[in-house]
Every structure is written in C-alpha cells, then in structure tokens.
Amino acid sequence: MPITGVYFIPSNPNASTGLATVTERLHTALADEPTLLGRWYLEHRLMRDTPSCVPASASQRQVQPRYMQFLSLSFHPNHGFIYTSEASDKSGHHPNTSTAGVATKPPPMGATGPAPVPPSSSAATQPSQSGGSMVMTTVPLPSCTALFQHFGYACQPFWCHRHTVSLMNGAVYDVGDFRVRVGDVRQTQPAARVRGAVVQIEWRGPSIVDSISAQSLASKLGDGQIADDDSGVDMAFPDAIEDADIDAEYATTAALIREFWARLGIDGAREAILLPDVGKEVKNQLRRLKQKGSQTVSDDKGLQQVDEDPDPDAGVDVARQFMEILRFNR
C-alpha cells in the first residue's frame, strides 16, 4: 500500500482546468523526465442524509451532516470503496459540548468585581468539516454499484444523492521515485460541469508500509515472499517494527510528497495527505504478522477468499484522500 498525497486544483465552470499546467510543469520543473505509463479512471458518488424536519431542542446543537461515499479506482479493479459517517449515538444527535446558550449566573448583591461576560458564539465548538468520524469498507466492484443503486432507490427520503463526478483525460507518469496520476474532474450529476484538476502523487521508493502490505498478502496467500515486492525494506523481522515507526514513515513521506508538489509551483490547490485513520489498515496488518504463529486458523479461513479479492485493504488510504477532496464540502 504505497503512501500517497492528493491535490485538487479547482476551476470555474466555464474556464479551463489546471491539467495542462500540471502536465507542462512535470516536463519542465523537475530533474527527472516523466515517463507516460498509461491511463487511469475514477468515479465518485456522494450521498448525504436529509436533515430532520423536527427542530433541534435548545439543549442540543445542530446535527452534523452524515455522508455516504462510493468510489471506484481503475488501478484497484478488485473492489470499490464505501466511506460512511459513523453514528455518534442512537438519537443521531451530537452532545452539546459548547458553552453557547448557557445562562450566566448573576453576581451577588453588593459584589464589586466585574460582571461575568456571556460566552461568545465563536467560543462554541464547531463541527468538523468531514461530519465526524468515518468508516471505510471495501466490497466487490459490482456490489458497490448495486449498493449505491439500492440506497438511491429504497432510501431516497433519508439519503440524497448530491453528485457524481468522474475523471477525464487521466494519465499516469513515473517521475523518479514517484508515480503521478493527473486528470480533469468532471461532475456528471446533477448537472454536468467541470470541477477542476486532480493530482495524485505516490511514493515508489523504499517503504516500510509497502513491505508490511506485501508481506501480509504473502502470508495470506501462503507464500514466503512476493516476487514483485520492490519496497526495498527487509521484513524478515516484523517484531522490530512498531506503530510509531509507521507514523514516522507517513510523516517523512508526506514531507517528500509536499516537496515534490512545491517544485511544480502551482498555487491554490487543496491537499489531502495525513488524514484521520490513514495507516490504520497497515498497523492492523503489522499486528497480524506479529501474531502469525497463533493465527493459523484465521489465515486458513482467509485462503477461501483469495480468488475473489486477495488484498481487500489495497488502496484504502488513497481512497480516503480522494473522497475527502471530491466531497467538495457539500
């Protein structure tokens, strides 16, 4: 599972996107000459829950929106990605943690101290842009499409289809230790319009994260080593690696990706790299590798699903990044 970063360059509906500029900078602003590898494609569908008609009580703050996102990536053809908001409680409302609306106690008679100042609305805790914590799931690609159609038909009063966007003019380049995917993002529903250009930068150099993913897949397949594991890191002793090492590698690689992007000299882009839960699946894979001796039964059970999807966690990090970017704060 390579470490990646995603950048989105917005554009006006009637203006050209930044794709031509990105492509030109790849050929002129970098020391390594880019090599065109082929094409790629994505499709993203966003659903949002319908706000309740019942007004919130005074003891509850405004309910955060909940999202359900469906993503397919051509370079992960075995499965689609579903990213859903996690319910905070049974009522669907978030507890009130702000001080806004709390009555202030008047000072006692004869007090000479300053009167208490009511809390300002800016002091209230604001809901996160992503609408709270999210849960990532991968399913076979046909099932992903079927689930979206089901929610669009059977759950229409409760879930609203906000948009569908797809990629146009997608191209994949190898540039030194990086693989770069570029393309135009076009909204197809509810109204056709160009949204901007997207750039995904993938680190292809030595990586502990890549080695853990490759070794985890090899363990699931029953092989000692995967032939195409070119991560450059020896995983013969996974016990020597800790979660802190994974976090450090994500931070270091994110700095390399940002440095690569800075050399392109393109302003006004939105970035998605170190998002919440990025690296979660890799840490779980590391724990399973460390417990390999005691997990023989579960490993044998996993062999039954190898033919369908040998690596269901592949691409979950970059899927989080794409879906954070392509939600467009709707």
mmCIF file of C-alpha atoms in Angstrom:
data_model
loop_
_atom_site.group_PDB
_atom_site.id
_atom_site.type_symbol
_atom_site.label_atom_id
_atom_site.label_comp_id
_atom_site.label_asym_id
_atom_site.label_seq_id
_atom_site.Cartn_x
_atom_site.Cartn_y
_atom_site.Cartn_z
ATOM 1 C CA MET A 1 0.000 0.000 0.000
ATOM 2 C CA PRO A 2 2.043 2.977 -1.220
ATOM 3 C CA ILE A 3 1.940 6.275 0.671
ATOM 4 C CA THR A 4 0.287 8.957 -1.431
ATOM 5 C CA GLY A 5 -0.944 12.521 -1.456
ATOM 6 C CA VAL A 6 -3.826 14.001 -3.448
ATOM 7 C CA TYR A 7 -4.103 17.598 -4.658
ATOM 8 C CA PHE A 8 -7.121 19.249 -6.227
ATOM 9 C CA ILE A 9 -6.919 22.439 -8.292
ATOM 10 C CA PRO A 10 -10.420 23.957 -8.544
ATOM 11 C CA SER A 11 -11.552 25.855 -11.606
ATOM 12 C CA ASN A 12 -14.538 27.904 -12.691
ATOM 13 C CA PRO A 13 -17.247 26.072 -14.666
ATOM 14 C CA ASN A 14 -16.515 27.929 -17.902
ATOM 15 C CA ALA A 15 -12.733 28.085 -17.542
ATOM 16 C CA SER A 16 -10.023 25.607 -18.449
ATOM 17 C CA THR A 17 -8.599 23.418 -15.700
ATOM 18 C CA GLY A 18 -5.048 23.305 -14.410
ATOM 19 C CA LEU A 19 -4.320 19.962 -16.093
ATOM 20 C CA ALA A 20 -2.305 21.491 -18.939
ATOM 21 C CA THR A 21 -0.219 23.477 -16.458
ATOM 22 C CA VAL A 22 0.454 20.401 -14.311
ATOM 23 C CA THR A 23 1.487 18.345 -17.339
ATOM 24 C CA GLU A 24 3.783 21.109 -18.574
ATOM 25 C CA ARG A 25 5.410 21.506 -15.141
ATOM 26 C CA LEU A 26 6.016 17.761 -14.890
ATOM 27 C CA HIS A 27 8.147 18.028 -18.032
ATOM 28 C CA THR A 28 9.939 21.297 -17.261
ATOM 29 C CA ALA A 29 10.167 21.860 -13.496
ATOM 30 C CA LEU A 30 11.661 18.529 -12.395
ATOM 31 C CA ALA A 31 15.094 16.989 -12.789
ATOM 32 C CA ASP A 32 13.676 13.582 -13.786
ATOM 33 C CA GLU A 33 11.957 13.204 -17.129
ATOM 34 C CA PRO A 34 8.417 11.799 -16.723
ATOM 35 C CA THR A 35 7.574 8.533 -18.453
ATOM 36 C CA LEU A 36 3.986 8.070 -19.591
ATOM 37 C CA LEU A 37 2.690 4.688 -18.400
ATOM 38 C CA GLY A 38 -0.941 4.753 -19.479
ATOM 39 C CA ARG A 39 -4.394 5.951 -18.490
ATOM 40 C CA TRP A 40 -6.500 5.780 -15.355
ATOM 41 C CA TYR A 41 -10.053 6.480 -14.282
ATOM 42 C CA LEU A 42 -12.160 7.098 -11.191
ATOM 43 C CA GLU A 43 -15.809 7.644 -10.336
ATOM 44 C CA HIS A 44 -17.066 9.147 -7.088
ATOM 45 C CA ARG A 45 -20.657 9.282 -5.870
ATOM 46 C CA LEU A 46 -21.711 11.279 -2.835
ATOM 47 C CA MET A 47 -24.848 10.840 -0.754
ATOM 48 C CA ARG A 48 -25.827 12.948 2.248
ATOM 49 C CA ASP A 49 -28.514 12.370 4.830
ATOM 50 C CA THR A 50 -31.637 14.511 4.664
ATOM 51 C CA PRO A 51 -31.915 16.969 7.579
ATOM 52 C CA SER A 52 -34.704 16.253 10.022
ATOM 53 C CA CYS A 53 -37.866 18.338 9.811
ATOM 54 C CA VAL A 54 -38.016 18.430 13.615
ATOM 55 C CA PRO A 55 -36.109 21.423 15.022
ATOM 56 C CA ALA A 56 -33.314 20.662 17.453
ATOM 57 C CA SER A 57 -34.054 21.359 21.093
ATOM 58 C CA ALA A 58 -32.274 24.089 22.993
ATOM 59 C CA SER A 59 -30.083 21.530 24.765
ATOM 60 C CA GLN A 60 -28.699 20.143 21.518
ATOM 61 C CA ARG A 61 -26.511 21.787 18.952
ATOM 62 C CA GLN A 62 -27.080 21.472 15.244
ATOM 63 C CA VAL A 63 -26.690 17.933 13.966
ATOM 64 C CA GLN A 64 -23.630 17.339 11.819
ATOM 65 C CA PRO A 65 -24.329 16.050 8.320
ATOM 66 C CA ARG A 66 -23.677 12.396 7.600
ATOM 67 C CA TYR A 67 -22.179 11.205 4.332
ATOM 68 C CA MET A 68 -22.041 8.015 2.323
ATOM 69 C CA GLN A 69 -19.456 7.961 -0.454
ATOM 70 C CA PHE A 70 -18.816 5.409 -3.189
ATOM 71 C CA LEU A 71 -15.517 5.370 -5.085
ATOM 72 C CA SER A 72 -14.075 3.190 -7.830
ATOM 73 C CA LEU A 73 -10.450 3.412 -8.995
ATOM 74 C CA SER A 74 -9.169 1.787 -12.169
ATOM 75 C CA PHE A 75 -5.847 0.872 -10.519
ATOM 76 C CA HIS A 76 -7.718 -1.096 -7.824
ATOM 77 C CA PRO A 77 -10.074 -3.160 -10.002
ATOM 78 C CA ASN A 78 -10.878 -5.879 -7.451
ATOM 79 C CA HIS A 79 -13.073 -3.762 -5.206
ATOM 80 C CA GLY A 80 -14.864 -0.485 -4.687
ATOM 81 C CA PHE A 81 -14.650 1.753 -1.635
ATOM 82 C CA ILE A 82 -17.533 2.841 0.600
ATOM 83 C CA TYR A 83 -16.894 5.592 3.159
ATOM 84 C CA THR A 84 -19.699 6.288 5.636
ATOM 85 C CA SER A 85 -20.178 8.607 8.582
ATOM 86 C CA GLU A 86 -20.238 6.826 11.904
ATOM 87 C CA ALA A 87 -23.325 7.431 14.042
ATOM 88 C CA SER A 88 -22.456 9.206 17.274
ATOM 89 C CA ASP A 89 -25.366 7.832 19.304
ATOM 90 C CA LYS A 90 -28.769 6.213 18.920
ATOM 91 C CA SER A 91 -30.586 9.512 18.549
ATOM 92 C CA GLY A 92 -28.239 10.675 15.813
ATOM 93 C CA HIS A 93 -27.524 13.910 17.675
ATOM 94 C CA HIS A 94 -24.182 15.030 18.960
ATOM 95 C CA PRO A 95 -23.933 16.026 22.612
ATOM 96 C CA ASN A 96 -23.718 19.706 23.309
ATOM 97 C CA THR A 97 -20.134 20.485 24.279
ATOM 98 C CA SER A 98 -20.223 24.220 23.655
ATOM 99 C CA THR A 99 -20.935 26.928 26.190
ATOM 100 C CA ALA A 100 -23.171 28.937 23.899
ATOM 101 C CA GLY A 101 -26.706 29.332 25.193
ATOM 102 C CA VAL A 102 -25.779 28.629 28.832
ATOM 103 C CA ALA A 103 -27.242 31.175 31.197
ATOM 104 C CA THR A 104 -24.720 33.090 33.271
ATOM 105 C CA LYS A 105 -25.158 33.336 36.995
ATOM 106 C CA PRO A 106 -25.695 36.928 38.131
ATOM 107 C CA PRO A 107 -23.220 38.338 40.660
ATOM 108 C CA PRO A 108 -24.316 38.501 44.292
ATOM 109 C CA MET A 109 -25.723 41.750 45.625
ATOM 110 C CA GLY A 110 -23.024 44.199 46.582
ATOM 111 C CA ALA A 111 -20.285 42.471 44.650
ATOM 112 C CA THR A 112 -17.630 44.828 43.345
ATOM 113 C CA GLY A 113 -15.949 42.500 40.876
ATOM 114 C CA PRO A 114 -16.532 42.706 37.131
ATOM 115 C CA ALA A 115 -19.721 41.219 35.810
ATOM 116 C CA PRO A 116 -19.301 37.904 34.016
ATOM 117 C CA VAL A 117 -19.167 38.143 30.248
ATOM 118 C CA PRO A 118 -21.546 35.844 28.353
ATOM 119 C CA PRO A 119 -19.672 33.413 26.127
ATOM 120 C CA SER A 120 -19.491 34.456 22.508
ATOM 121 C CA SER A 121 -20.747 32.266 19.712
ATOM 122 C CA SER A 122 -17.194 31.951 18.381
ATOM 123 C CA ALA A 123 -16.238 30.037 21.516
ATOM 124 C CA ALA A 124 -18.622 27.225 20.655
ATOM 125 C CA THR A 125 -17.102 24.016 19.403
ATOM 126 C CA GLN A 126 -17.587 23.848 15.645
ATOM 127 C CA PRO A 127 -18.420 20.587 13.905
ATOM 128 C CA SER A 128 -15.661 19.108 11.815
ATOM 129 C CA GLN A 129 -15.829 19.568 8.060
ATOM 130 C CA SER A 130 -15.912 15.833 7.474
ATOM 131 C CA GLY A 131 -19.038 15.422 9.607
ATOM 132 C CA GLY A 132 -17.398 13.317 12.315
ATOM 133 C CA SER A 133 -15.561 10.021 12.191
ATOM 134 C CA MET A 134 -15.838 7.870 9.082
ATOM 135 C CA VAL A 135 -15.794 4.119 8.450
ATOM 136 C CA MET A 136 -14.071 2.644 5.385
ATOM 137 C CA THR A 137 -15.306 -0.569 3.754
ATOM 138 C CA THR A 138 -14.286 -2.340 0.558
ATOM 139 C CA VAL A 139 -16.680 -4.555 -1.394
ATOM 140 C CA PRO A 140 -16.504 -6.254 -4.800
ATOM 141 C CA LEU A 141 -16.931 -3.646 -7.505
ATOM 142 C CA PRO A 142 -20.307 -4.943 -8.811
ATOM 143 C CA SER A 143 -21.643 -4.933 -5.246
ATOM 144 C CA CYS A 144 -20.519 -1.334 -4.799
ATOM 145 C CA THR A 145 -22.651 -0.254 -7.755
ATOM 146 C CA ALA A 146 -25.596 -2.345 -6.567
ATOM 147 C CA LEU A 147 -25.442 -0.831 -3.071
ATOM 148 C CA PHE A 148 -25.450 2.693 -4.467
ATOM 149 C CA GLN A 149 -28.482 1.899 -6.615
ATOM 150 C CA HIS A 150 -30.225 0.376 -3.591
ATOM 151 C CA PHE A 151 -29.686 3.443 -1.421
ATOM 152 C CA GLY A 152 -30.658 5.743 -4.266
ATOM 153 C CA TYR A 153 -33.943 3.883 -4.776
ATOM 154 C CA ALA A 154 -35.005 2.472 -1.413
ATOM 155 C CA CYS A 155 -33.610 5.159 0.915
ATOM 156 C CA GLN A 156 -34.312 8.283 -1.132
ATOM 157 C CA PRO A 157 -36.255 10.157 1.589
ATOM 158 C CA PHE A 158 -33.407 9.704 4.057
ATOM 159 C CA TRP A 159 -30.348 9.845 1.797
ATOM 160 C CA CYS A 160 -29.978 12.381 -1.003
ATOM 161 C CA HIS A 161 -27.697 11.829 -3.995
ATOM 162 C CA ARG A 162 -25.642 15.031 -4.045
ATOM 163 C CA HIS A 163 -23.362 14.441 -7.009
ATOM 164 C CA THR A 164 -21.448 12.050 -9.233
ATOM 165 C CA VAL A 165 -18.019 13.020 -10.543
ATOM 166 C CA SER A 166 -15.713 11.143 -12.880
ATOM 167 C CA LEU A 167 -12.248 11.566 -14.324
ATOM 168 C CA MET A 168 -11.424 12.703 -17.839
ATOM 169 C CA ASN A 169 -8.073 12.778 -19.652
ATOM 170 C CA GLY A 170 -6.421 10.685 -16.950
ATOM 171 C CA ALA A 171 -2.699 9.993 -17.409
ATOM 172 C CA VAL A 172 -0.126 8.118 -15.303
ATOM 173 C CA TYR A 173 3.555 9.100 -15.197
ATOM 174 C CA ASP A 174 6.631 7.712 -13.498
ATOM 175 C CA VAL A 175 8.904 10.523 -12.316
ATOM 176 C CA GLY A 176 11.962 9.296 -10.434
ATOM 177 C CA ASP A 177 10.797 7.711 -7.171
ATOM 178 C CA PHE A 178 7.238 8.946 -7.681
ATOM 179 C CA ARG A 179 4.227 7.842 -9.676
ATOM 180 C CA VAL A 180 1.940 10.709 -10.631
ATOM 181 C CA ARG A 181 -1.672 10.427 -11.775
ATOM 182 C CA VAL A 182 -3.332 13.506 -13.244
ATOM 183 C CA GLY A 183 -6.709 14.212 -14.798
ATOM 184 C CA ASP A 184 -9.725 16.503 -15.057
ATOM 185 C CA VAL A 185 -12.596 16.071 -12.600
ATOM 186 C CA ARG A 186 -15.989 16.459 -14.245
ATOM 187 C CA GLN A 187 -19.314 16.428 -12.451
ATOM 188 C CA THR A 188 -21.922 14.411 -14.345
ATOM 189 C CA GLN A 189 -24.848 14.640 -11.901
ATOM 190 C CA PRO A 190 -26.979 16.533 -11.053
ATOM 191 C CA ALA A 191 -25.641 18.971 -13.668
ATOM 192 C CA ALA A 192 -22.689 18.482 -15.978
ATOM 193 C CA ARG A 193 -19.797 20.815 -15.196
ATOM 194 C CA VAL A 194 -16.019 20.783 -14.878
ATOM 195 C CA ARG A 195 -14.820 20.988 -11.268
ATOM 196 C CA GLY A 196 -11.041 21.159 -11.698
ATOM 197 C CA ALA A 197 -7.916 19.023 -11.985
ATOM 198 C CA VAL A 198 -6.694 16.337 -9.596
ATOM 199 C CA VAL A 199 -3.134 15.144 -8.999
ATOM 200 C CA GLN A 200 -2.193 12.032 -7.047
ATOM 201 C CA ILE A 201 1.471 11.689 -6.051
ATOM 202 C CA GLU A 202 2.568 8.215 -4.976
ATOM 203 C CA TRP A 203 5.898 7.419 -3.327
ATOM 204 C CA ARG A 204 7.585 4.430 -5.010
ATOM 205 C CA GLY A 205 10.865 4.397 -3.088
ATOM 206 C CA PRO A 206 11.845 2.187 -0.120
ATOM 207 C CA SER A 207 8.930 1.898 2.276
ATOM 208 C CA ILE A 208 8.169 0.002 5.475
ATOM 209 C CA VAL A 209 4.455 0.447 4.764
ATOM 210 C CA ASP A 210 4.750 -1.172 1.335
ATOM 211 C CA SER A 211 6.774 -4.037 2.798
ATOM 212 C CA ILE A 212 4.195 -4.714 5.509
ATOM 213 C CA SER A 213 1.394 -4.820 2.936
ATOM 214 C CA ALA A 214 3.374 -7.123 0.639
ATOM 215 C CA GLN A 215 4.342 -9.470 3.466
ATOM 216 C CA SER A 216 0.770 -9.532 4.758
ATOM 217 C CA LEU A 217 -0.505 -10.528 1.320
ATOM 218 C CA ALA A 218 2.220 -13.180 1.014
ATOM 219 C CA SER A 219 1.194 -14.611 4.374
ATOM 220 C CA LYS A 220 -2.441 -14.734 3.285
ATOM 221 C CA LEU A 221 -1.535 -16.473 0.022
ATOM 222 C CA GLY A 222 0.655 -18.953 1.868
ATOM 223 C CA ASP A 223 3.880 -17.878 0.160
ATOM 224 C CA GLY A 224 7.067 -16.896 1.877
ATOM 225 C CA GLN A 225 7.684 -13.852 -0.296
ATOM 226 C CA ILE A 226 6.010 -11.996 -3.148
ATOM 227 C CA ALA A 227 8.036 -11.859 -6.343
ATOM 228 C CA ASP A 228 7.149 -8.259 -7.216
ATOM 229 C CA ASP A 229 7.857 -6.838 -3.759
ATOM 230 C CA ASP A 230 10.192 -3.958 -4.640
ATOM 231 C CA SER A 231 9.683 -1.954 -1.452
ATOM 232 C CA GLY A 232 13.385 -2.195 -0.625
ATOM 233 C CA VAL A 233 12.805 -2.970 3.072
ATOM 234 C CA ASP A 234 13.540 -6.363 4.627
ATOM 235 C CA MET A 235 10.505 -7.598 6.568
ATOM 236 C CA ALA A 236 12.130 -10.752 7.938
ATOM 237 C CA PHE A 237 11.763 -9.395 11.486
ATOM 238 C CA PRO A 238 8.376 -7.612 11.808
ATOM 239 C CA ASP A 239 8.659 -7.691 15.623
ATOM 240 C CA ALA A 240 11.245 -4.919 15.371
ATOM 241 C CA ILE A 241 8.677 -2.533 13.819
ATOM 242 C CA GLU A 242 6.209 -0.590 15.947
ATOM 243 C CA ASP A 243 3.242 1.655 15.210
ATOM 244 C CA ALA A 244 5.445 4.674 15.908
ATOM 245 C CA ASP A 245 7.726 3.618 13.043
ATOM 246 C CA ILE A 246 4.740 3.569 10.689
ATOM 247 C CA ASP A 247 3.607 7.015 11.855
ATOM 248 C CA ALA A 248 7.134 8.350 11.367
ATOM 249 C CA GLU A 249 7.298 6.965 7.833
ATOM 250 C CA TYR A 250 3.964 8.530 6.912
ATOM 251 C CA ALA A 251 5.182 11.894 8.208
ATOM 252 C CA THR A 252 8.527 11.633 6.412
ATOM 253 C CA THR A 253 6.976 10.544 3.124
ATOM 254 C CA ALA A 254 4.339 13.277 3.371
ATOM 255 C CA ALA A 255 7.191 15.789 3.561
ATOM 256 C CA LEU A 256 8.730 14.275 0.403
ATOM 257 C CA ILE A 257 5.397 14.462 -1.416
ATOM 258 C CA ARG A 258 4.914 18.095 -0.376
ATOM 259 C CA GLU A 259 8.429 18.915 -1.546
ATOM 260 C CA PHE A 260 7.686 17.289 -4.918
ATOM 261 C CA TRP A 261 4.450 19.274 -5.220
ATOM 262 C CA ALA A 262 6.182 22.518 -4.245
ATOM 263 C CA ARG A 263 8.633 22.090 -7.121
ATOM 264 C CA LEU A 264 5.709 22.196 -9.549
ATOM 265 C CA GLY A 265 4.921 25.721 -8.338
ATOM 266 C CA ILE A 266 1.119 25.518 -8.576
ATOM 267 C CA ASP A 267 -0.887 27.671 -6.167
ATOM 268 C CA GLY A 268 -4.460 27.417 -4.927
ATOM 269 C CA ALA A 269 -4.654 23.631 -4.576
ATOM 270 C CA ARG A 270 -6.349 21.677 -1.800
ATOM 271 C CA GLU A 271 -4.270 18.935 -0.184
ATOM 272 C CA ALA A 272 -5.201 15.568 1.333
ATOM 273 C CA ILE A 273 -2.344 13.503 2.791
ATOM 274 C CA LEU A 274 -2.281 12.823 6.539
ATOM 275 C CA LEU A 275 -5.998 12.347 7.123
ATOM 276 C CA PRO A 276 -7.573 10.656 10.160
ATOM 277 C CA ASP A 277 -7.247 6.843 10.030
ATOM 278 C CA VAL A 278 -4.599 6.916 7.288
ATOM 279 C CA GLY A 279 -2.312 3.978 8.089
ATOM 280 C CA LYS A 280 -4.926 2.190 10.199
ATOM 281 C CA GLU A 281 -5.060 -0.903 7.994
ATOM 282 C CA VAL A 282 -1.260 -1.140 7.741
ATOM 283 C CA LYS A 283 -0.984 -1.176 11.529
ATOM 284 C CA ASN A 284 -3.573 -3.956 11.659
ATOM 285 C CA GLN A 285 -1.568 -5.911 9.080
ATOM 286 C CA LEU A 286 1.564 -5.486 11.205
ATOM 287 C CA ARG A 287 -0.237 -6.846 14.266
ATOM 288 C CA ARG A 288 -1.402 -9.874 12.287
ATOM 289 C CA LEU A 289 2.139 -10.512 11.070
ATOM 290 C CA LYS A 290 3.399 -10.429 14.649
ATOM 291 C CA GLN A 291 0.682 -12.889 15.686
ATOM 292 C CA LYS A 292 1.139 -15.120 12.650
ATOM 293 C CA GLY A 293 2.027 -18.187 14.688
ATOM 294 C CA SER A 294 -1.229 -18.058 16.661
ATOM 295 C CA GLN A 295 -3.448 -17.058 13.750
ATOM 296 C CA THR A 296 -3.152 -20.197 11.627
ATOM 297 C CA VAL A 297 -6.887 -20.899 11.719
ATOM 298 C CA SER A 298 -7.908 -17.422 10.634
ATOM 299 C CA ASP A 299 -5.252 -17.408 7.897
ATOM 300 C CA ASP A 300 -6.626 -20.672 6.506
ATOM 301 C CA LYS A 301 -10.087 -19.162 6.555
ATOM 302 C CA GLY A 302 -8.826 -16.197 4.558
ATOM 303 C CA LEU A 303 -7.453 -18.502 1.861
ATOM 304 C CA GLN A 304 -11.016 -19.261 0.801
ATOM 305 C CA GLN A 305 -11.473 -15.649 -0.325
ATOM 306 C CA VAL A 306 -8.155 -15.192 -2.127
ATOM 307 C CA ASP A 307 -9.636 -15.829 -5.569
ATOM 308 C CA GLU A 308 -12.240 -13.079 -5.075
ATOM 309 C CA ASP A 309 -10.043 -10.337 -3.616
ATOM 310 C CA PRO A 310 -6.556 -11.232 -2.400
ATOM 311 C CA ASP A 311 -5.996 -7.829 -0.780
ATOM 312 C CA PRO A 312 -9.237 -6.081 0.290
ATOM 313 C CA ASP A 313 -7.271 -3.350 2.103
ATOM 314 C CA ALA A 314 -5.394 -2.261 -1.024
ATOM 315 C CA GLY A 315 -5.898 1.422 -1.758
ATOM 316 C CA VAL A 316 -7.889 2.391 1.332
ATOM 317 C CA ASP A 317 -5.533 5.263 2.196
ATOM 318 C CA VAL A 318 -5.679 6.885 -1.231
ATOM 319 C CA ALA A 319 -9.449 6.284 -1.309
ATOM 320 C CA ARG A 320 -9.791 8.317 1.893
ATOM 321 C CA GLN A 321 -7.783 11.109 0.300
ATOM 322 C CA PHE A 322 -9.788 11.160 -2.925
ATOM 323 C CA MET A 323 -13.112 11.116 -1.093
ATOM 324 C CA GLU A 324 -12.069 13.935 1.228
ATOM 325 C CA ILE A 325 -11.108 16.041 -1.800
ATOM 326 C CA LEU A 326 -14.066 15.142 -4.018
ATOM 327 C CA ARG A 327 -16.724 15.745 -1.372
ATOM 328 C CA PHE A 328 -16.352 19.496 -2.085
ATOM 329 C CA ASN A 329 -17.726 20.359 1.398
ATOM 330 C CA ARG A 330 -21.261 19.578 0.245
#
